[in-house]
Amino acid sequence: MNVVASSPAPAARAGDPDAALLATVETLRPLIAEHRSALAVGPDLPEPVAEALIDAGLTQLWLPRGLGGPETHPLRVLAAIEALAELDGSVAWCAAISSGGASRFADLIDRDAMRALMPAGKKFAGSGSGQPTGTAVRDGAGWRINGRWSWASFCRFSSVSALMCLEIEGGQPKLDAHGRPSVRGVFMASRDVEVVGNWNAGGLRSSGSHDVVCTDIWVPDARTVDGARIMMPHDREPLYMLPMASAAAIAAAGVPLGLARASIDALIDLAQTKTPHGGKVPLRLREDVQVAVARAETSLGAARAFARDTVSGLWSEAENGRPVTPAWQAKIRQACWYAGHVGKQVVTSMYEAAGSSAVLEALPFARQLRDVYATCQHMQYQDRMLVPPGRILLSLEADAPFI
């Protein structure tokens, strides 16, 4: 008799070039399982899980080697975030934010200035916000920072906060050459940032995406960078030449892919033993369940292949010194959007196939459903983000500040 087998755990994918990093992810599995109840409540990662994530180096995947980081290949970052999401959505989200955002931005400022922000003897952990809801006012050889930022995931455990601010001049937002508000990225020790402690959400419950506040904090020039250089860096090593939006999309794509993978595996496990009330055979012998699993596996395979193929192609362009064109930026945007689209479809279909069992908190279906929908409310996965790619495909200008 043929028996459907679930996919091997990340560390068991023989011959996978990502094997070493996936093995590191796998070491967190027992700890995450031990703290499953706390992860279901939030609002932050349990401290042992957060510290283990940091100690494993999974919050600094794109930190420059000059700062003690690994400068991890983009495909391996995608794989690591995907594998973490198989274990828990909030854990994966925190790693994606820290590694895909703050750790990569560290290359944009003076090495000594960044090194001074990082606690001695501890690996990098970052948080912050890309929304310029704070203000930066020139004050001598630095900037006076004030404001409140939302969605600062992992802020309780970060050592460095990266925050975007509007530059204020003469009491008004300063405008750039294009007539748009000038934005400045600022880096500061997270101990100088007040965590409001207001995260309370249905999904990604333990991501700790609180609001943060800065009140009259002075930051030297060396710890700031013009916003345009963050969006489109120049004269850097290939990894740090990737446009900000494209790099963030690479890390973000792994979260819904991993959640989808875990939901299929959970349904396959349940289907071996569950016979629905009034039914005569277990779920695995029902054709509708067989079709649902096959469709889910096919869709996930397509989304995962599209993401990996696109990241590989984009990285090849950057690594060989070619500019990352708007067409390539559009393609990575499409891949990230499709990962979210398929992730929602797959997790929803597995939840429905599980029947009444799906509502039980002892099983992962409800958590996966909450997490994938919370994840995909982020702008990275929104339909509106397909407008610039669509315009580019139709031979129009992107007509957007970023793709």
CSV table of C-alpha atoms in Angstrom, one decimal:
chain,number,residue,atom,x,y,z
A,1,MET,CA,0.0,0.0,0.0
A,2,ASN,CA,1.3,3.5,-0.9
A,3,VAL,CA,1.6,5.8,2.1
A,4,VAL,CA,2.0,9.5,1.8
A,5,ALA,CA,5.0,10.7,3.7
A,6,SER,CA,5.4,14.2,5.0
A,7,SER,CA,8.4,16.2,3.9
A,8,PRO,CA,11.7,15.7,5.9
A,9,ALA,CA,12.6,18.2,8.6
A,10,PRO,CA,14.9,21.0,7.4
A,11,ALA,CA,18.0,19.4,8.7
A,12,ALA,CA,17.4,16.1,6.9
A,13,ARG,CA,17.3,17.5,3.4
A,14,ALA,CA,20.3,15.5,2.1
A,15,GLY,CA,22.6,17.3,-0.3
A,16,ASP,CA,21.0,20.7,0.3
A,17,PRO,CA,23.6,23.5,0.2
A,18,ASP,CA,21.6,25.2,2.9
A,19,ALA,CA,22.1,22.2,5.2
A,20,ALA,CA,24.4,23.7,7.8
A,21,LEU,CA,22.2,26.7,8.4
A,22,LEU,CA,19.1,24.5,8.4
A,23,ALA,CA,20.7,22.3,11.0
A,24,THR,CA,21.2,25.4,13.2
A,25,VAL,CA,17.5,26.2,12.8
A,26,GLU,CA,16.6,22.7,13.7
A,27,THR,CA,18.4,23.0,17.1
A,28,LEU,CA,15.7,25.4,18.1
A,29,ARG,CA,12.9,22.9,17.6
A,30,PRO,CA,12.8,21.4,21.1
A,31,LEU,CA,13.0,24.8,22.8
A,32,ILE,CA,10.2,26.2,20.6
A,33,ALA,CA,8.1,23.1,21.4
A,34,GLU,CA,8.8,23.6,25.1
A,35,HIS,CA,7.5,27.2,25.1
A,36,ARG,CA,4.6,26.6,22.7
A,37,SER,CA,2.0,27.7,25.3
A,38,ALA,CA,3.8,31.0,25.9
A,39,LEU,CA,4.3,31.6,22.2
A,40,ALA,CA,0.5,31.2,21.7
A,41,VAL,CA,-0.1,34.1,24.2
A,42,GLY,CA,2.7,36.6,23.5
A,43,PRO,CA,3.1,39.5,23.2
A,44,ASP,CA,6.9,38.8,23.0
A,45,LEU,CA,9.0,35.7,22.3
A,46,PRO,CA,9.7,33.9,25.5
A,47,GLU,CA,13.1,35.1,26.7
A,48,PRO,CA,14.8,31.7,26.3
A,49,VAL,CA,13.6,31.4,22.7
A,50,ALA,CA,14.7,35.0,21.9
A,51,GLU,CA,18.1,34.5,23.4
A,52,ALA,CA,18.6,31.2,21.6
A,53,LEU,CA,17.6,32.8,18.3
A,54,ILE,CA,20.2,35.5,18.8
A,55,ASP,CA,22.9,33.1,20.0
A,56,ALA,CA,22.3,30.9,17.0
A,57,GLY,CA,23.2,33.9,14.8
A,58,LEU,CA,19.8,33.8,13.1
A,59,THR,CA,19.2,37.5,13.8
A,60,GLN,CA,22.3,38.7,12.1
A,61,LEU,CA,22.4,36.8,8.8
A,62,TRP,CA,23.2,39.9,6.7
A,63,LEU,CA,25.5,41.5,9.2
A,64,PRO,CA,28.8,42.5,7.4
A,65,ARG,CA,31.8,40.3,8.1
A,66,GLY,CA,33.7,43.4,9.3
A,67,LEU,CA,31.2,43.6,12.2
A,68,GLY,CA,31.5,39.8,12.9
A,69,GLY,CA,28.6,38.8,10.7
A,70,PRO,CA,28.3,36.0,8.2
A,71,GLU,CA,27.0,38.0,5.1
A,72,THR,CA,24.8,35.0,4.3
A,73,HIS,CA,23.9,34.2,0.7
A,74,PRO,CA,20.4,35.5,0.0
A,75,LEU,CA,19.1,32.0,-1.0
A,76,ARG,CA,20.3,30.7,2.4
A,77,VAL,CA,18.5,33.5,4.2
A,78,LEU,CA,15.3,32.6,2.3
A,79,ALA,CA,15.8,29.0,3.3
A,80,ALA,CA,16.5,29.8,7.0
A,81,ILE,CA,13.5,32.0,7.4
A,82,GLU,CA,11.3,29.4,5.7
A,83,ALA,CA,12.6,26.7,8.0
A,84,LEU,CA,12.0,28.9,11.1
A,85,ALA,CA,8.4,29.5,10.0
A,86,GLU,CA,7.9,25.8,9.8
A,87,LEU,CA,8.6,25.8,13.6
A,88,ASP,CA,6.8,29.1,14.5
A,89,GLY,CA,5.6,32.2,12.6
A,90,SER,CA,6.5,34.7,15.3
A,91,VAL,CA,10.1,33.3,15.6
A,92,ALA,CA,10.5,33.5,11.9
A,93,TRP,CA,9.1,37.0,11.6
A,94,CYS,CA,11.5,38.3,14.3
A,95,ALA,CA,14.5,36.7,12.5
A,96,ALA,CA,13.3,38.1,9.2
A,97,ILE,CA,13.0,41.6,10.6
A,98,SER,CA,16.4,41.6,12.3
A,99,SER,CA,18.4,39.8,9.6
A,100,GLY,CA,16.6,41.2,6.6
A,101,GLY,CA,16.5,44.7,7.9
A,102,ALA,CA,18.6,46.1,10.7
A,103,SER,CA,21.6,43.7,10.2
A,104,ARG,CA,21.9,44.6,6.6
A,105,PHE,CA,21.6,48.3,7.2
A,106,ALA,CA,24.6,48.1,9.5
A,107,ASP,CA,26.8,48.3,6.4
A,108,LEU,CA,25.6,51.8,5.6
A,109,ILE,CA,27.1,53.6,8.6
A,110,ASP,CA,30.6,53.9,9.9
A,111,ARG,CA,31.9,50.6,11.2
A,112,ASP,CA,33.3,52.0,14.4
A,113,ALA,CA,30.0,53.8,15.1
A,114,MET,CA,28.0,50.6,14.6
A,115,ARG,CA,30.5,48.5,16.6
A,116,ALA,CA,30.0,50.9,19.5
A,117,LEU,CA,26.2,50.2,19.4
A,118,MET,CA,26.6,46.4,19.6
A,119,PRO,CA,27.0,44.9,23.1
A,120,ALA,CA,30.3,43.2,23.7
A,121,GLY,CA,30.2,39.4,23.6
A,122,LYS,CA,26.7,39.2,22.2
A,123,LYS,CA,25.5,38.7,18.6
A,124,PHE,CA,23.6,41.4,16.8
A,125,ALA,CA,19.8,41.7,17.2
A,126,GLY,CA,18.0,44.5,15.5
A,127,SER,CA,14.6,46.1,15.4
A,128,GLY,CA,13.0,49.3,14.0
A,129,SER,CA,10.6,50.8,11.6
A,130,GLY,CA,10.7,51.9,8.0
A,131,GLN,CA,7.8,54.3,8.4
A,132,PRO,CA,9.2,57.9,8.8
A,133,THR,CA,6.9,58.8,11.7
A,134,GLY,CA,9.6,60.4,13.8
A,135,THR,CA,11.5,63.6,13.2
A,136,ALA,CA,15.2,64.5,12.9
A,137,VAL,CA,16.3,68.0,13.5
A,138,ARG,CA,19.9,69.1,12.9
A,139,ASP,CA,21.7,69.7,16.2
A,140,GLY,CA,25.4,70.5,15.9
A,141,ALA,CA,27.3,67.4,14.6
A,142,GLY,CA,24.2,65.2,14.9
A,143,TRP,CA,20.5,65.1,15.0
A,144,ARG,CA,17.8,65.4,17.7
A,145,ILE,CA,15.3,62.6,17.4
A,146,ASN,CA,11.7,62.5,18.5
A,147,GLY,CA,8.7,60.4,17.6
A,148,ARG,CA,6.7,57.3,17.8
A,149,TRP,CA,6.9,54.3,15.5
A,150,SER,CA,4.6,51.3,15.1
A,151,TRP,CA,5.3,47.7,14.3
A,152,ALA,CA,8.8,47.5,15.8
A,153,SER,CA,8.9,43.7,15.9
A,154,PHE,CA,11.5,42.1,18.3
A,155,CYS,CA,12.1,45.4,20.0
A,156,ARG,CA,12.2,43.9,23.5
A,157,PHE,CA,15.3,41.9,22.6
A,158,SER,CA,17.1,44.1,20.1
A,159,SER,CA,20.4,45.7,20.8
A,160,VAL,CA,20.2,48.2,17.9
A,161,SER,CA,17.2,50.1,16.6
A,162,ALA,CA,17.0,51.4,13.1
A,163,LEU,CA,14.3,54.1,12.7
A,164,MET,CA,13.3,56.3,9.8
A,165,CYS,CA,12.7,60.0,10.4
A,166,LEU,CA,11.6,63.1,8.4
A,167,GLU,CA,14.2,65.7,8.4
A,168,ILE,CA,12.9,69.0,9.8
A,169,GLU,CA,14.3,72.3,8.8
A,170,GLY,CA,12.9,75.6,10.0
A,171,GLY,CA,10.0,73.8,11.6
A,172,GLN,CA,8.9,72.2,8.3
A,173,PRO,CA,9.8,68.9,6.5
A,174,LYS,CA,12.8,69.4,4.3
A,175,LEU,CA,12.2,68.6,0.7
A,176,ASP,CA,14.6,66.8,-1.6
A,177,ALA,CA,15.5,67.7,-5.2
A,178,HIS,CA,12.3,65.9,-6.4
A,179,GLY,CA,10.1,67.9,-4.0
A,180,ARG,CA,9.6,64.9,-1.7
A,181,PRO,CA,10.2,65.0,2.1
A,182,SER,CA,13.8,64.1,3.0
A,183,VAL,CA,14.1,61.0,5.1
A,184,ARG,CA,17.0,60.1,7.4
A,185,GLY,CA,17.7,56.7,8.8
A,186,VAL,CA,19.0,56.7,12.4
A,187,PHE,CA,20.7,54.0,14.4
A,188,MET,CA,20.7,54.0,18.1
A,189,ALA,CA,21.1,51.7,21.1
A,190,SER,CA,17.8,50.0,21.8
A,191,ARG,CA,18.2,50.9,25.5
A,192,ASP,CA,17.5,54.5,24.5
A,193,VAL,CA,14.2,53.6,22.9
A,194,GLU,CA,11.1,53.3,25.0
A,195,VAL,CA,8.9,50.2,24.3
A,196,VAL,CA,5.2,51.1,24.7
A,197,GLY,CA,4.2,47.5,25.2
A,198,ASN,CA,1.0,47.7,23.2
A,199,TRP,CA,1.2,44.7,20.9
A,200,ASN,CA,-2.0,42.7,21.0
A,201,ALA,CA,-2.9,40.8,17.8
A,202,GLY,CA,-4.6,37.7,16.5
A,203,GLY,CA,-1.6,36.4,14.6
A,204,LEU,CA,2.1,36.6,15.1
A,205,ARG,CA,1.2,37.0,18.7
A,206,SER,CA,4.7,36.7,20.0
A,207,SER,CA,6.4,38.9,17.5
A,208,GLY,CA,6.6,41.8,20.0
A,209,SER,CA,5.6,44.3,17.3
A,210,HIS,CA,5.1,47.1,19.8
A,211,ASP,CA,5.2,50.8,19.3
A,212,VAL,CA,8.4,52.5,20.3
A,213,VAL,CA,9.1,56.1,21.3
A,214,CYS,CA,12.1,58.4,21.3
A,215,THR,CA,12.1,61.6,23.2
A,216,ASP,CA,14.8,64.2,22.6
A,217,ILE,CA,17.5,61.6,21.8
A,218,TRP,CA,20.7,63.0,20.2
A,219,VAL,CA,22.3,60.9,17.5
A,220,PRO,CA,25.7,61.7,15.9
A,221,ASP,CA,26.0,62.0,12.2
A,222,ALA,CA,28.1,58.8,12.0
A,223,ARG,CA,25.0,56.9,13.1
A,224,THR,CA,22.7,58.3,10.5
A,225,VAL,CA,22.3,57.8,6.8
A,226,ASP,CA,20.3,59.6,4.1
A,227,GLY,CA,17.1,57.8,3.3
A,228,ALA,CA,17.9,57.6,-0.4
A,229,ARG,CA,21.1,55.6,0.3
A,230,ILE,CA,19.0,53.1,2.3
A,231,MET,CA,16.5,52.6,-0.5
A,232,MET,CA,19.2,52.3,-3.2
A,233,PRO,CA,22.7,51.9,-1.9
A,234,HIS,CA,25.7,52.7,-4.1
A,235,ASP,CA,29.4,51.7,-4.0
A,236,ARG,CA,29.0,48.8,-1.7
A,237,GLU,CA,29.7,45.0,-1.8
A,238,PRO,CA,27.0,43.1,-3.9
A,239,LEU,CA,24.9,42.1,-0.9
A,240,TYR,CA,24.6,45.7,0.3
A,241,MET,CA,23.9,47.0,-3.2
A,242,LEU,CA,20.6,45.3,-3.3
A,243,PRO,CA,17.7,47.8,-3.2
A,244,MET,CA,16.2,47.9,0.3
A,245,ALA,CA,12.7,46.8,-0.8
A,246,SER,CA,14.2,43.8,-2.8
A,247,ALA,CA,16.3,42.6,0.1
A,248,ALA,CA,13.4,42.9,2.5
A,249,ALA,CA,11.2,40.9,0.1
A,250,ILE,CA,13.7,38.1,0.1
A,251,ALA,CA,13.6,37.6,3.8
A,252,ALA,CA,9.8,38.2,4.0
A,253,ALA,CA,9.0,35.6,1.3
A,254,GLY,CA,10.2,32.8,3.6
A,255,VAL,CA,7.6,33.3,6.3
A,256,PRO,CA,4.4,32.3,4.4
A,257,LEU,CA,6.3,29.5,2.5
A,258,GLY,CA,7.3,28.0,5.8
A,259,LEU,CA,3.9,28.3,7.4
A,260,ALA,CA,2.4,26.6,4.3
A,261,ARG,CA,4.9,23.8,4.5
A,262,ALA,CA,4.1,23.2,8.1
A,263,SER,CA,0.3,23.2,7.5
A,264,ILE,CA,0.6,20.5,4.8
A,265,ASP,CA,2.7,18.4,7.0
A,266,ALA,CA,0.3,18.8,9.9
A,267,LEU,CA,-2.7,17.8,7.7
A,268,ILE,CA,-0.8,14.7,6.5
A,269,ASP,CA,-0.1,13.7,10.0
A,270,LEU,CA,-3.7,14.2,11.1
A,271,ALA,CA,-5.0,12.4,8.1
A,272,GLN,CA,-3.3,9.1,9.1
A,273,THR,CA,-5.5,8.6,12.1
A,274,LYS,CA,-8.6,10.9,12.0
A,275,THR,CA,-11.9,9.5,10.9
A,276,PRO,CA,-14.5,12.3,10.9
A,277,HIS,CA,-17.7,11.9,12.9
A,278,GLY,CA,-20.1,9.9,10.8
A,279,GLY,CA,-17.4,8.9,8.4
A,280,LYS,CA,-16.2,5.4,7.6
A,281,VAL,CA,-12.6,5.9,6.6
A,282,PRO,CA,-9.7,8.1,7.8
A,283,LEU,CA,-9.1,11.4,6.1
A,284,ARG,CA,-6.2,10.0,4.0
A,285,LEU,CA,-8.6,7.7,2.2
A,286,ARG,CA,-11.0,10.4,1.2
A,287,GLU,CA,-10.5,11.7,-2.4
A,288,ASP,CA,-11.3,15.3,-1.5
A,289,VAL,CA,-8.5,15.3,1.1
A,290,GLN,CA,-6.1,13.7,-1.4
A,291,VAL,CA,-7.0,16.4,-3.9
A,292,ALA,CA,-6.5,19.1,-1.4
A,293,VAL,CA,-3.1,17.9,-0.3
A,294,ALA,CA,-1.9,17.4,-3.9
A,295,ARG,CA,-3.1,20.9,-4.9
A,296,ALA,CA,-1.5,22.4,-1.8
A,297,GLU,CA,1.8,20.7,-2.5
A,298,THR,CA,1.8,21.7,-6.1
A,299,SER,CA,1.0,25.3,-5.3
A,300,LEU,CA,3.7,25.5,-2.6
A,301,GLY,CA,6.2,23.9,-4.9
A,302,ALA,CA,5.5,26.5,-7.6
A,303,ALA,CA,5.7,29.4,-5.2
A,304,ARG,CA,8.9,28.1,-3.6
A,305,ALA,CA,10.6,27.4,-7.0
A,306,PHE,CA,9.6,30.9,-8.3
A,307,ALA,CA,11.0,32.5,-5.2
A,308,ARG,CA,14.3,30.6,-5.2
A,309,ASP,CA,14.8,31.0,-9.0
A,310,THR,CA,14.1,34.7,-8.8
A,311,VAL,CA,16.4,35.3,-5.8
A,312,SER,CA,19.1,33.3,-7.6
A,313,GLY,CA,18.8,35.3,-10.7
A,314,LEU,CA,18.8,38.6,-8.9
A,315,TRP,CA,21.8,37.7,-6.9
A,316,SER,CA,23.7,36.6,-10.0
A,317,GLU,CA,23.1,40.1,-11.4
A,318,ALA,CA,24.4,41.8,-8.3
A,319,GLU,CA,27.3,39.4,-7.7
A,320,ASN,CA,28.6,40.0,-11.3
A,321,GLY,CA,28.5,43.7,-10.9
A,322,ARG,CA,25.4,44.4,-12.9
A,323,PRO,CA,22.8,46.8,-11.7
A,324,VAL,CA,19.6,45.4,-10.2
A,325,THR,CA,17.3,46.8,-12.9
A,326,PRO,CA,13.6,47.7,-12.2
A,327,ALA,CA,12.7,44.6,-14.1
A,328,TRP,CA,14.5,42.4,-11.6
A,329,GLN,CA,13.2,44.4,-8.7
A,330,ALA,CA,9.7,43.8,-10.1
A,331,LYS,CA,10.3,40.1,-10.4
A,332,ILE,CA,11.4,39.7,-6.7
A,333,ARG,CA,8.3,41.7,-5.7
A,334,GLN,CA,6.1,39.3,-7.7
A,335,ALA,CA,7.8,36.3,-6.1
A,336,CYS,CA,7.3,37.7,-2.6
A,337,TRP,CA,3.6,38.6,-3.3
A,338,TYR,CA,3.1,35.1,-4.8
A,339,ALA,CA,4.6,33.4,-1.7
A,340,GLY,CA,2.1,35.3,0.5
A,341,HIS,CA,-0.8,34.5,-1.9
A,342,VAL,CA,0.0,30.8,-2.0
A,343,GLY,CA,0.8,30.7,1.7
A,344,LYS,CA,-2.7,31.9,2.5
A,345,GLN,CA,-4.3,29.6,0.1
A,346,VAL,CA,-2.5,26.5,1.3
A,347,VAL,CA,-2.9,27.2,5.0
A,348,THR,CA,-6.6,27.9,4.6
A,349,SER,CA,-7.2,24.7,2.6
A,350,MET,CA,-5.4,22.6,5.2
A,351,TYR,CA,-7.4,24.2,8.0
A,352,GLU,CA,-10.6,23.4,6.1
A,353,ALA,CA,-9.5,19.8,5.3
A,354,ALA,CA,-8.8,19.2,9.0
A,355,GLY,CA,-12.4,19.7,9.9
A,356,SER,CA,-13.4,20.5,13.5
A,357,SER,CA,-9.9,19.5,14.7
A,358,ALA,CA,-8.5,22.6,13.2
A,359,VAL,CA,-10.0,24.8,15.9
A,360,LEU,CA,-8.2,23.1,18.7
A,361,GLU,CA,-5.2,25.0,20.1
A,362,ALA,CA,-3.5,21.7,20.8
A,363,LEU,CA,-3.1,21.3,17.0
A,364,PRO,CA,-1.2,23.9,14.8
A,365,PHE,CA,-3.9,24.7,12.3
A,366,ALA,CA,-5.5,27.7,14.0
A,367,ARG,CA,-2.2,29.2,14.9
A,368,GLN,CA,-0.9,28.8,11.3
A,369,LEU,CA,-4.0,30.4,9.9
A,370,ARG,CA,-3.7,33.4,12.3
A,371,ASP,CA,0.0,33.7,11.6
A,372,VAL,CA,-0.2,33.5,7.8
A,373,TYR,CA,-3.0,36.1,7.6
A,374,ALA,CA,-1.3,38.4,10.0
A,375,THR,CA,2.0,38.1,8.0
A,376,CYS,CA,0.3,38.8,4.7
A,377,GLN,CA,-1.3,42.0,6.0
A,378,HIS,CA,2.2,43.5,5.8
A,379,MET,CA,2.7,45.7,2.7
A,380,GLN,CA,5.2,43.2,1.3
A,381,TYR,CA,2.4,40.9,0.2
A,382,GLN,CA,-0.4,43.4,-0.6
A,383,ASP,CA,-1.9,43.5,-4.1
A,384,ARG,CA,-1.1,47.2,-4.5
A,385,MET,CA,2.6,46.2,-4.5
A,386,LEU,CA,2.0,44.6,-7.9
A,387,VAL,CA,1.2,47.9,-9.5
A,388,PRO,CA,4.8,48.8,-10.3
A,389,PRO,CA,5.6,45.4,-11.6
A,390,GLY,CA,2.5,45.5,-13.8
A,391,ARG,CA,3.5,48.9,-15.1
A,392,ILE,CA,7.0,47.7,-15.9
A,393,LEU,CA,5.6,44.6,-17.7
A,394,LEU,CA,3.4,47.0,-19.8
A,395,SER,CA,6.5,49.1,-20.7
A,396,LEU,CA,5.5,52.0,-18.4
A,397,GLU,CA,7.6,53.7,-15.8
A,398,ALA,CA,7.2,52.2,-12.3
A,399,ASP,CA,5.9,55.5,-11.0
A,400,ALA,CA,6.7,54.5,-7.4
A,401,PRO,CA,9.4,55.5,-4.8
A,402,PHE,CA,10.3,51.8,-4.6
A,403,ILE,CA,9.3,48.5,-6.2
